[in-house]
Coordinates of C-alpha atoms in Angstrom, one line a residue:
M10 CA 85.9 94.1 91.2
S11 CA 87.4 91.0 92.9
I12 CA 90.5 91.1 95.1
E13 CA 92.3 89.1 92.4
R14 CA 91.6 91.8 89.8
I15 CA 92.5 94.6 92.2
I16 CA 95.8 92.9 92.9
L17 CA 96.6 92.4 89.2
S18 CA 95.7 96.0 88.4
N19 CA 98.0 97.4 91.1
L20 CA 100.8 95.1 90.1
V21 CA 100.8 96.9 86.8
Q22 CA 100.2 100.4 88.1
K23 CA 102.2 100.7 91.3
D24 CA 105.9 99.8 91.2
E25 CA 106.4 99.8 95.0
Y26 CA 103.3 97.5 95.5
C27 CA 104.6 95.2 92.8
R28 CA 108.0 94.9 94.4
K29 CA 106.5 94.2 97.8
T30 CA 103.9 91.6 96.8
L31 CA 105.0 89.9 93.6
P32 CA 107.5 87.6 95.4
F33 CA 104.6 86.2 97.5
L34 CA 102.0 85.7 94.7
K35 CA 101.8 82.3 93.0
D36 CA 100.1 81.2 89.8
E37 CA 97.9 78.8 91.7
Y38 CA 96.3 81.5 93.8
F39 CA 94.4 82.7 90.7
L40 CA 91.7 80.2 90.0
N41 CA 90.2 82.1 87.1
E42 CA 92.1 81.2 83.9
T43 CA 92.1 84.7 82.5
E44 CA 93.4 86.1 85.8
K45 CA 96.1 83.4 86.0
V46 CA 97.3 84.1 82.4
V47 CA 97.5 87.8 83.1
F48 CA 99.3 87.2 86.4
Q49 CA 101.8 84.9 84.6
A50 CA 102.4 87.6 81.9
I51 CA 102.9 90.3 84.6
K52 CA 105.3 88.1 86.5
S53 CA 107.4 87.1 83.6
F54 CA 107.5 90.5 82.1
V55 CA 108.4 92.2 85.4
E56 CA 111.1 89.6 86.0
E57 CA 112.5 90.1 82.5
F58 CA 112.0 93.8 81.8
N59 CA 110.4 95.5 84.8
S60 CA 108.3 97.7 82.4
D61 CA 104.8 98.6 81.4
A62 CA 104.6 96.8 78.1
L63 CA 102.5 93.9 79.5
K64 CA 100.4 93.5 76.4
I65 CA 103.5 92.8 74.3
A66 CA 104.4 90.0 76.6
L67 CA 100.9 88.7 76.4
D68 CA 101.0 88.8 72.6
K69 CA 104.1 86.6 72.7
N70 CA 102.4 83.9 74.7
K71 CA 101.5 81.2 72.1
N72 CA 100.1 78.9 74.8
I73 CA 96.7 80.6 75.1
N74 CA 93.8 80.6 72.7
E75 CA 92.3 83.8 71.1
N76 CA 89.4 83.9 73.4
I77 CA 91.6 83.9 76.6
H78 CA 93.9 86.4 74.9
Q79 CA 91.1 88.8 74.3
E80 CA 89.8 88.4 77.8
C81 CA 93.3 89.1 79.2
V82 CA 93.5 92.3 77.1
T83 CA 90.1 93.4 78.4
L84 CA 91.2 92.7 81.9
I85 CA 94.4 94.7 81.5
D86 CA 92.4 97.6 80.0
E87 CA 90.2 97.6 83.2
F88 CA 93.3 98.2 85.4
S89 CA 93.2 102.0 85.1
D90 CA 89.7 102.0 86.8
V91 CA 91.0 100.9 90.2
E92 CA 92.7 103.1 92.8
P93 CA 92.4 101.5 96.3
N94 CA 94.1 102.7 99.4
D95 CA 97.7 101.4 99.6
E96 CA 97.5 100.2 103.2
W97 CA 94.2 98.4 102.5
L98 CA 95.6 96.9 99.4
L99 CA 98.8 95.5 101.1
K100 CA 96.6 94.1 103.9
E101 CA 94.2 92.4 101.5
S102 CA 96.9 91.1 99.3
E103 CA 98.6 89.5 102.3
A104 CA 95.3 87.9 103.4
F105 CA 94.7 86.7 99.8
C106 CA 98.1 85.0 99.7
K107 CA 97.6 83.3 103.1
D108 CA 94.1 82.2 102.2
K109 CA 95.1 80.7 98.8
A110 CA 98.2 79.0 100.3
V111 CA 96.1 77.3 103.0
Y112 CA 93.4 76.4 100.4
N113 CA 96.0 74.8 98.1
A114 CA 97.7 73.0 101.0
I115 CA 94.3 71.5 102.1
M116 CA 93.4 70.5 98.5
N117 CA 96.9 68.9 98.1
S118 CA 96.5 67.0 101.4
I119 CA 93.1 65.7 100.3
T120 CA 94.6 64.4 97.1
I121 CA 97.3 62.6 99.1
I122 CA 94.8 61.2 101.6
D123 CA 92.6 60.0 98.7
G124 CA 95.6 58.1 97.3
K125 CA 95.6 60.2 94.1
D126 CA 99.2 61.5 94.6
D127 CA 101.7 58.8 93.9
K128 CA 104.7 61.1 94.6
Q129 CA 103.9 62.0 98.2
S130 CA 102.8 59.9 101.2
E131 CA 100.6 61.0 104.1
N132 CA 103.8 61.8 106.0
A133 CA 104.2 64.8 103.7
I134 CA 100.9 66.4 104.9
P135 CA 102.3 68.2 108.0
Q136 CA 105.0 69.8 106.0
I137 CA 102.5 70.9 103.2
L138 CA 100.3 72.5 105.8

């Protein structure tokens, strides 16, 4: 199972882990569309209700097609199969957030350098990084 899926699983299963890591996780860190949709559902549901009824929130999302919805439900069902060490999980989650933030900053900078971002100039790159 990937670190992304382990993170998602533990966001649902462990309240303390969720409270410690959710503020640092961002949608764009999840490149897989299914994982991104599940993360968005977890985040919005925790922010609104702080409960375990994740599938209800997912059912209300009308912006995803049936195939992605079913993949999300399958992914959520897999969550109970994961039980990593808490210390390892926090360390790996922190590394995941750092890696994804650096990757996104580099990709954003490349877009600016290539002239494909008409909102930001090359002067914005140091701040992005």
